CSV table of C-alpha atoms in Angstrom, one decimal:
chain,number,residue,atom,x,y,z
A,1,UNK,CA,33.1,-150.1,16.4
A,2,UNK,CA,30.2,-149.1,18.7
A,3,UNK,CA,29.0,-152.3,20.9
A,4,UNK,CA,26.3,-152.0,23.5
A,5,UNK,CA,24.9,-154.3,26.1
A,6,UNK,CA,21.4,-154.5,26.4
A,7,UNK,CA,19.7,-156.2,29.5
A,8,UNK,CA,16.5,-156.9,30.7
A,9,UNK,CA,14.3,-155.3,34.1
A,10,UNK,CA,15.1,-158.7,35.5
A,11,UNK,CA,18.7,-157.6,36.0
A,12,UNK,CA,19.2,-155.7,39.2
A,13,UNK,CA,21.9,-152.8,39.3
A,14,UNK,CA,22.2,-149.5,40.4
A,15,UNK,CA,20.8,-146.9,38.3
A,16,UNK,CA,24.0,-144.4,38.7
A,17,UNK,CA,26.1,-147.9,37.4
A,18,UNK,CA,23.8,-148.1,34.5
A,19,UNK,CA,23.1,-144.8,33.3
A,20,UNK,CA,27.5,-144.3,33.6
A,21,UNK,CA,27.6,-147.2,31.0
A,22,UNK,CA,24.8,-146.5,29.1
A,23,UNK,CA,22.6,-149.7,29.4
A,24,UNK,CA,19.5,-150.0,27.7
A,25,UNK,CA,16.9,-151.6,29.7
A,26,UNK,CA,14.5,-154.0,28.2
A,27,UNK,CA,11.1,-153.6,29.9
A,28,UNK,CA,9.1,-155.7,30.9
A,29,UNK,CA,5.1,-155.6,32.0
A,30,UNK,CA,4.2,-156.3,35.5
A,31,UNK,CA,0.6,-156.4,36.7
A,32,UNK,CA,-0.9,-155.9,39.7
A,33,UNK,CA,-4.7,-155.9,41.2
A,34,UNK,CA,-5.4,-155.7,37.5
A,35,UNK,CA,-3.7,-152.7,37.0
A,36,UNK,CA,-0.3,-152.4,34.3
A,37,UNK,CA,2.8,-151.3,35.2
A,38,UNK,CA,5.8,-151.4,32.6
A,39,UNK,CA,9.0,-152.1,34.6
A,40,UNK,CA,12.1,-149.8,33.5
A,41,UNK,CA,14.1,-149.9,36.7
A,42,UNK,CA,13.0,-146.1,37.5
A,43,UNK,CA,14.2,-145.7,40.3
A,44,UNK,CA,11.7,-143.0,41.5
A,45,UNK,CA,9.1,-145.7,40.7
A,46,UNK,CA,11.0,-148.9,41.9
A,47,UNK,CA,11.1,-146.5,45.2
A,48,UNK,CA,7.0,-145.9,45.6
A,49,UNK,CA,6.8,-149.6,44.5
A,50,UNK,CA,8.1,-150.3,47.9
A,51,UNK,CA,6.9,-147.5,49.8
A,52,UNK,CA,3.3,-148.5,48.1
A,53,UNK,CA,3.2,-152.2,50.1
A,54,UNK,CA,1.7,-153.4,46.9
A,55,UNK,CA,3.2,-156.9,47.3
A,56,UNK,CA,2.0,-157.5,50.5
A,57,UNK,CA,-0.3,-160.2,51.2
A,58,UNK,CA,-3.9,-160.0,49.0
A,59,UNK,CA,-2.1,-158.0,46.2
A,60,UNK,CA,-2.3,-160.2,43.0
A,61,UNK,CA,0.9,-159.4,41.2
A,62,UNK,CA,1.8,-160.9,37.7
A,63,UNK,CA,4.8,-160.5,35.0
A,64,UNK,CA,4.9,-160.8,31.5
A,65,UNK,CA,7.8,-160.5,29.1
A,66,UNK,CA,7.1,-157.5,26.2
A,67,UNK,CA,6.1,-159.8,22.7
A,68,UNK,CA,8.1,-160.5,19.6
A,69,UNK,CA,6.7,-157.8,17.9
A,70,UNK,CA,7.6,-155.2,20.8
A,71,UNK,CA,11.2,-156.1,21.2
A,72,UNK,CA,11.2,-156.2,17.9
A,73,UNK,CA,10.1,-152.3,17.6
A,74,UNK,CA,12.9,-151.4,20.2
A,75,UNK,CA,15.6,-152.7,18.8
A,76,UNK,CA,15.0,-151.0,15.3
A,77,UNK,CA,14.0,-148.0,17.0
A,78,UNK,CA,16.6,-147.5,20.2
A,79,UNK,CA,19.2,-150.0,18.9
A,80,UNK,CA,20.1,-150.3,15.5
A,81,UNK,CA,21.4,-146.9,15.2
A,82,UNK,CA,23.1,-146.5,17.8
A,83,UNK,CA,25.4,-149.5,17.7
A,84,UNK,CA,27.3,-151.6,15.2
A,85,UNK,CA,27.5,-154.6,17.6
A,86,UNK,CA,24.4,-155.4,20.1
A,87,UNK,CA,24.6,-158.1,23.2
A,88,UNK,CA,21.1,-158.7,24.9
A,89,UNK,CA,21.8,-160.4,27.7
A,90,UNK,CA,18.5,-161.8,29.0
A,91,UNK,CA,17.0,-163.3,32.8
A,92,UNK,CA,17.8,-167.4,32.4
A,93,UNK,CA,15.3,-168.9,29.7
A,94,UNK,CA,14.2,-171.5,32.3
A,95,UNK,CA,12.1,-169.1,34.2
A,96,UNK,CA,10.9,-166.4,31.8
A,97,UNK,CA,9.7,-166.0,27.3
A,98,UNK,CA,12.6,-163.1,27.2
A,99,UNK,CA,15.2,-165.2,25.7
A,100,UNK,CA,12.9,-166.8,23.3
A,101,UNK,CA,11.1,-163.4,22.5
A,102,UNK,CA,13.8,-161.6,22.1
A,103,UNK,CA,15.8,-164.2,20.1
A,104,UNK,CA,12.5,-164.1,17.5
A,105,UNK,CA,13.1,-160.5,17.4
A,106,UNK,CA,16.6,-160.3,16.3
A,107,UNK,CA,16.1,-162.3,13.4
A,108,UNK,CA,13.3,-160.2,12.2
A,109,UNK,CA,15.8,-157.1,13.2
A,110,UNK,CA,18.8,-158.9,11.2
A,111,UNK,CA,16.2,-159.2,8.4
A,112,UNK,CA,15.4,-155.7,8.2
A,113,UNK,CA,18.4,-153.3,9.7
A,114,UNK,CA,20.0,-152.2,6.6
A,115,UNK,CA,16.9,-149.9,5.6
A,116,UNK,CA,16.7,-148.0,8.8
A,117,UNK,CA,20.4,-147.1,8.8
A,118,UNK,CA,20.4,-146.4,5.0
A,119,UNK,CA,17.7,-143.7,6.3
A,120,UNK,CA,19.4,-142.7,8.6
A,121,UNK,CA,23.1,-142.2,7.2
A,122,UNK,CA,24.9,-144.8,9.1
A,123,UNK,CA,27.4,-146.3,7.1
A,124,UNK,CA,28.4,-149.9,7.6
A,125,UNK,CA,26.7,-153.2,9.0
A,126,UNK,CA,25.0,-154.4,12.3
A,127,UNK,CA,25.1,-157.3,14.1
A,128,UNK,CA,23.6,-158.9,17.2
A,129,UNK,CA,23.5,-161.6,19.7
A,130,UNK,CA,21.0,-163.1,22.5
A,131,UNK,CA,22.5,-164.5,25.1
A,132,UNK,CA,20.6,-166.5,28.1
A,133,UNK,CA,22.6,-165.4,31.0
A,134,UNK,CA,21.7,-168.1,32.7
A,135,UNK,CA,21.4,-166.1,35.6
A,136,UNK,CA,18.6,-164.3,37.9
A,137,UNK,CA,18.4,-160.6,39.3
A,138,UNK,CA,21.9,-160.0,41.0
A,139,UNK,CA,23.4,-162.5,39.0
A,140,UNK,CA,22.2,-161.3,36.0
A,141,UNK,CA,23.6,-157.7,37.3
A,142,UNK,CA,26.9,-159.3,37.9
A,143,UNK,CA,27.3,-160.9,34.5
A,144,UNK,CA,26.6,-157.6,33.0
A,145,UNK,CA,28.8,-155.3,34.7
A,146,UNK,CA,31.6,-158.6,34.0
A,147,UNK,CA,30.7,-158.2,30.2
A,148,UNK,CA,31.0,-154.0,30.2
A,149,UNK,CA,34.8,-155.1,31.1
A,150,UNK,CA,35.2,-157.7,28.4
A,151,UNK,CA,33.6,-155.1,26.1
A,152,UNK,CA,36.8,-152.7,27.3
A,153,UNK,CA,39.1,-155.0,26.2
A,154,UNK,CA,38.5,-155.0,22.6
A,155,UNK,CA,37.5,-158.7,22.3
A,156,UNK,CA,36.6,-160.1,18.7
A,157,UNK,CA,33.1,-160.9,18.5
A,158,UNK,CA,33.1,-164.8,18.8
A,159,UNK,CA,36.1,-163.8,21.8
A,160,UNK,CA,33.4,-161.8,23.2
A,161,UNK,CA,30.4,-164.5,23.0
A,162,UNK,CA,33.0,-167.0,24.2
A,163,UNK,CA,33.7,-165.3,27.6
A,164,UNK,CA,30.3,-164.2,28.4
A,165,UNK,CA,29.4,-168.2,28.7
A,166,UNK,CA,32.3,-169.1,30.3
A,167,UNK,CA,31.9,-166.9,33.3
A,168,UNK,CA,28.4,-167.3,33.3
A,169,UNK,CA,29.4,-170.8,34.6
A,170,UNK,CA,30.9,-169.4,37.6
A,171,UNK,CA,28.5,-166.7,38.9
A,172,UNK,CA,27.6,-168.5,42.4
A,173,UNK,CA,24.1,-167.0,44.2
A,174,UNK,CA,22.6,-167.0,47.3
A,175,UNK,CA,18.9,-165.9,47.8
A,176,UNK,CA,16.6,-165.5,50.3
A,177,UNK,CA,13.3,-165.4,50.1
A,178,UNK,CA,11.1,-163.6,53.2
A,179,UNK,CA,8.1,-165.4,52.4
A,180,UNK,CA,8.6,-169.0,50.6
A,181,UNK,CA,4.5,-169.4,50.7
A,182,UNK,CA,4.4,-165.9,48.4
A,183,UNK,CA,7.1,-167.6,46.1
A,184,UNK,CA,5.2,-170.8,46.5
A,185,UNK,CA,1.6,-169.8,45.0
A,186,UNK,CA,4.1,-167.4,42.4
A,187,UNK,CA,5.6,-171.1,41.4
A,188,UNK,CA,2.2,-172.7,41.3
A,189,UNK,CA,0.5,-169.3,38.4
A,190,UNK,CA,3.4,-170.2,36.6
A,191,UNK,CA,3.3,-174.1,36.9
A,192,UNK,CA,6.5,-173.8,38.6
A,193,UNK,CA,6.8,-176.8,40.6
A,194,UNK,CA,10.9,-176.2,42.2
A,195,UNK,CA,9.4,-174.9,45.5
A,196,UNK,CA,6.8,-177.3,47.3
A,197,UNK,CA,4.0,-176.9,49.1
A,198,UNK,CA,5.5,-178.5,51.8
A,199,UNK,CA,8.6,-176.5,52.3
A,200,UNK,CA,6.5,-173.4,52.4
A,201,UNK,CA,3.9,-174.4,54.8
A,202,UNK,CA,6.9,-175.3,56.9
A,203,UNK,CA,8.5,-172.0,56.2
A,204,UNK,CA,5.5,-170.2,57.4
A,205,UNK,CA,4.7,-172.4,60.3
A,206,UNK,CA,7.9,-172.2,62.0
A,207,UNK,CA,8.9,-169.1,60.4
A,208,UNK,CA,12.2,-170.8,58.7
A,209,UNK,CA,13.8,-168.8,56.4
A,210,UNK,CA,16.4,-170.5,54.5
A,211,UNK,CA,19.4,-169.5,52.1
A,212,UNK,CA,19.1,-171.1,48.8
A,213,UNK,CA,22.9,-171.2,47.2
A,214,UNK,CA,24.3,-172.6,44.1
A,215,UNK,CA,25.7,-171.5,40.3
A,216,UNK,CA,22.9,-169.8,38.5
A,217,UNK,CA,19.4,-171.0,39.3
A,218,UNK,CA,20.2,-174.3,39.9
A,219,UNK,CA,20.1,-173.5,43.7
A,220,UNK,CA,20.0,-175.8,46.8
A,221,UNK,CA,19.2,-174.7,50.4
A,222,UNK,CA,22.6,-174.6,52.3
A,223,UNK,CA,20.8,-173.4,55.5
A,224,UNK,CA,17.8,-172.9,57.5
A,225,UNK,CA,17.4,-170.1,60.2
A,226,UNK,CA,14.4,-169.0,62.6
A,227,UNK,CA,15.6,-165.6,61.4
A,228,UNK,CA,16.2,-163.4,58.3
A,229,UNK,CA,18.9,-161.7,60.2
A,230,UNK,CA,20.8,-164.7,60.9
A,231,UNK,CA,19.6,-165.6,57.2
A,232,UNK,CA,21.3,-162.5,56.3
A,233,UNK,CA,24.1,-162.7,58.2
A,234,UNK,CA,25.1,-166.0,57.2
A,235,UNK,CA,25.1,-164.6,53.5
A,236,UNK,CA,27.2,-161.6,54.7
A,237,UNK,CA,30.1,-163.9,56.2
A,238,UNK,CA,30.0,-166.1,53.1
A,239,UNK,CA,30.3,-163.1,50.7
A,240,UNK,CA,32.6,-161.4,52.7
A,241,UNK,CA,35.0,-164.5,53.4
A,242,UNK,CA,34.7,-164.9,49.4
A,243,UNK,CA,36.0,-161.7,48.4
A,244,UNK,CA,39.1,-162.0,51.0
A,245,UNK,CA,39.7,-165.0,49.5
A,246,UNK,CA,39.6,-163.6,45.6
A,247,UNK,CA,37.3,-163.2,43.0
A,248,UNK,CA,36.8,-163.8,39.4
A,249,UNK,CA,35.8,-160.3,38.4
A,250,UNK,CA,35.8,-157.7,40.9
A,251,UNK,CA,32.5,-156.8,41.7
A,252,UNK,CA,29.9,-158.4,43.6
A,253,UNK,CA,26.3,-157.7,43.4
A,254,UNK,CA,23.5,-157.4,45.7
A,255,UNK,CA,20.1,-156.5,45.3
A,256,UNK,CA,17.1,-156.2,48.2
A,257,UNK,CA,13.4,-156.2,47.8
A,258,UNK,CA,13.1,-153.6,50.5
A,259,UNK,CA,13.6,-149.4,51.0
A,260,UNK,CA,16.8,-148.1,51.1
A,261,UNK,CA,16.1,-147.6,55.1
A,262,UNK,CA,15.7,-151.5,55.4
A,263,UNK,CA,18.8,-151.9,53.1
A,264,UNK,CA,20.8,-150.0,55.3
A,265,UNK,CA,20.0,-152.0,58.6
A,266,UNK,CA,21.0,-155.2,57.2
A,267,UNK,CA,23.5,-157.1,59.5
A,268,UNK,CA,26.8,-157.9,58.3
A,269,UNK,CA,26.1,-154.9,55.2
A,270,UNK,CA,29.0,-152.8,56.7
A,271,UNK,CA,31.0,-155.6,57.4
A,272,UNK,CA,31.0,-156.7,53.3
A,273,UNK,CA,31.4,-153.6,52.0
A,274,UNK,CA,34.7,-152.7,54.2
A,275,UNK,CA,35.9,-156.3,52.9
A,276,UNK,CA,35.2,-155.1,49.3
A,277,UNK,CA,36.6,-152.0,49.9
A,278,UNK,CA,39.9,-153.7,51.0
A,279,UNK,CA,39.9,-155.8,47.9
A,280,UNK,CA,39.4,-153.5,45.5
A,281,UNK,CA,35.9,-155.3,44.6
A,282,UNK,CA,33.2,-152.8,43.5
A,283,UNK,CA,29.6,-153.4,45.5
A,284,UNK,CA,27.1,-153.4,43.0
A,285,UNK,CA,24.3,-152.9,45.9
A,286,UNK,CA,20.4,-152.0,44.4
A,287,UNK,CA,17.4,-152.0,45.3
A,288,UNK,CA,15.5,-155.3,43.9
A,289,UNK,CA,13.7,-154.4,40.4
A,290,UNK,CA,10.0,-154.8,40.7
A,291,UNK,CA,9.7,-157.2,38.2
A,292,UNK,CA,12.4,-159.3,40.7
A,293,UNK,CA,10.6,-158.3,43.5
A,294,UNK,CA,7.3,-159.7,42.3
A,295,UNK,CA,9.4,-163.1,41.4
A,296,UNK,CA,10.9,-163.1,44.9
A,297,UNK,CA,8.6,-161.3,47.2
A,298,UNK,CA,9.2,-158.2,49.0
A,299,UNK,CA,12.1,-158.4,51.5
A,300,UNK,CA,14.0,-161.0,49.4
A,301,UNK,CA,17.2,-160.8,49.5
A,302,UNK,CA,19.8,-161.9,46.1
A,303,UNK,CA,23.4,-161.9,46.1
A,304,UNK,CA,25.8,-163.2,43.1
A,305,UNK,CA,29.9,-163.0,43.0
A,306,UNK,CA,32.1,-164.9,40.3
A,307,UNK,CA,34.7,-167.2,41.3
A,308,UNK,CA,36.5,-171.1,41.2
A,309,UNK,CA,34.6,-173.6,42.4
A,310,UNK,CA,33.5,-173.8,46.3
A,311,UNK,CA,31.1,-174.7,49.1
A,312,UNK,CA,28.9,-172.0,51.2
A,313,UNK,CA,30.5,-173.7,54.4
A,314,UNK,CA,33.8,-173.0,53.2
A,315,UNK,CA,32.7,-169.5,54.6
A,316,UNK,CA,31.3,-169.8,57.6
């Protein structure tokens, strides 16, 4: 039984991790200055995104999730054949159409299936499900890379379904933004209303740069700095005393809006990774997608780790 995971460009990994497990990468259309951009987390191109400084200030950037009838095109064209048993884990449904588009999609693919793989001499039936990951960008990484290891393990496929929403409950997330006015007037395009205009004028005005932490998207600030390195750090020792501690899954994942020179100078970066290495935890580190980019701003920062319930302060 062949089962794949499909994902969408909202999910942030690192290209080696999924071209070694084959992912296939729903894309999704980003647009910016009025130009088009499909997002397929090249890395070439998620590289002279960066290097480009086309999210800086007076750069209209937009995203848009690919339509029924697209989805619909890939899956009978990249996915039918190849698999008897699909997943399509998708960005949370609160802040994007993927879920919904996607969902439409499969039951138009369901519908029609059996043709295309009577043309093309695959014996037997095909099956998929849609599943809202509930997550964003790292978390979304970290759920997949969790669900390649239930895949592994031979579950049935309700076993399967079942464990993907458990552990989705537990994926905890810390983010944080460089720029809450970018992510401010992003919120207000979309009719977004989670960040205020308050909180970002004082964000800009007294350059505070906070950590945002919680389970999923439904994120609280836990802390607010007159730094992104002390933003950053803070994250560091909270990851870092986390993994010590024991995780539900071992990897964690961390994706950054920034070039891989930036990445490297973060403070406390070392510091996690010797922890993980120590544990036996796997760090899923990536350059932020630019479709997440373009969500977060450039410079954001996104971590995501699975594990029992817990406070931020419990490591500080």
């Amino acid at each position: 039984m062949r089962v794949g995971l499909i994902v969408d460009s909202a999910c942030d990994l690192p290209y080696e991790f999924r071209r070694q497990h084959d992912l296939f990468v729903l894309p999704v259309t980003a647009r910016i200055d009025h130009q088009t951009y499909v997002d397929e987390h090249d890395p070439v191109r998620t590289q002279e995104f960066y290097q480009s400084g086309l999210l800086q200030k007076g750069h209209h950037a937009e995203t848009e999730a690919f339509s029924v009838q697209q989805i619909h095109d890939l899956f009978m064209e990249k996915i039918v054949n190849q698999f008897d048993i699909a997943i399509c884990e998708t960005v949370t449904r609160s802040r994007s159409l993927i879920y919904q588009n996607a969902s439409e999609a499969m039951n138009s693919v369901m519908a029609q299936y059996r043709e295309v793989r009577n043309a093309a001499g695959v014996p037997g039936s095909f099956s998929m499900r849609v599943v809202d990951s509930k997550q964003i960008f790292a978390g979304q990484g970290l759920l997949a890379a969790h669900t390649l290891r239930l895949i592994d393990q031979k579950l049935s496929k309700n076993a399967l379904r079942n464990e993907i929403e458990r552990f989705s409950d537990n994926i905890y997330t810390c983010v944080i933004p460089r720029d809450l006015h970018y992510i401010r007037e992003r919120a207000r395009r979309r009719g977004d209303k989670s960040v205020s205009a308050v909180v970002a004028f004082l964000g800009k005005a007294l350059n505070i740069t906070p950590v945002i932490f919680g389970q999923g998207v439904e994120g609280q600030p836990v802390a607010k700095t007159r730094s992104f390195d002390v933003a950053v750090e803070k994250v560091m020792n909270y990851a870092t005393g986390r993994v010590q501690a024991g995780l539900l899954t071992p990897y964690v994942s961390l994706s950054c809006g920034m070039t891989w020179t930036e990445i490297e100078e973060l403070p406390g970066l070392n510091r996690l990774r010797d922890a993980c290495e120590q544990q036996g935890i796997e760090l899923l580190l990536s350059q932020m997608g630019i479709t997440s980019s373009i969500y977060l701003g450039p410079g954001s920062v996104c971590l995501a780790l699975g594990a029992e319930p817990h406070r931020f302060s419990d490591f500080q």
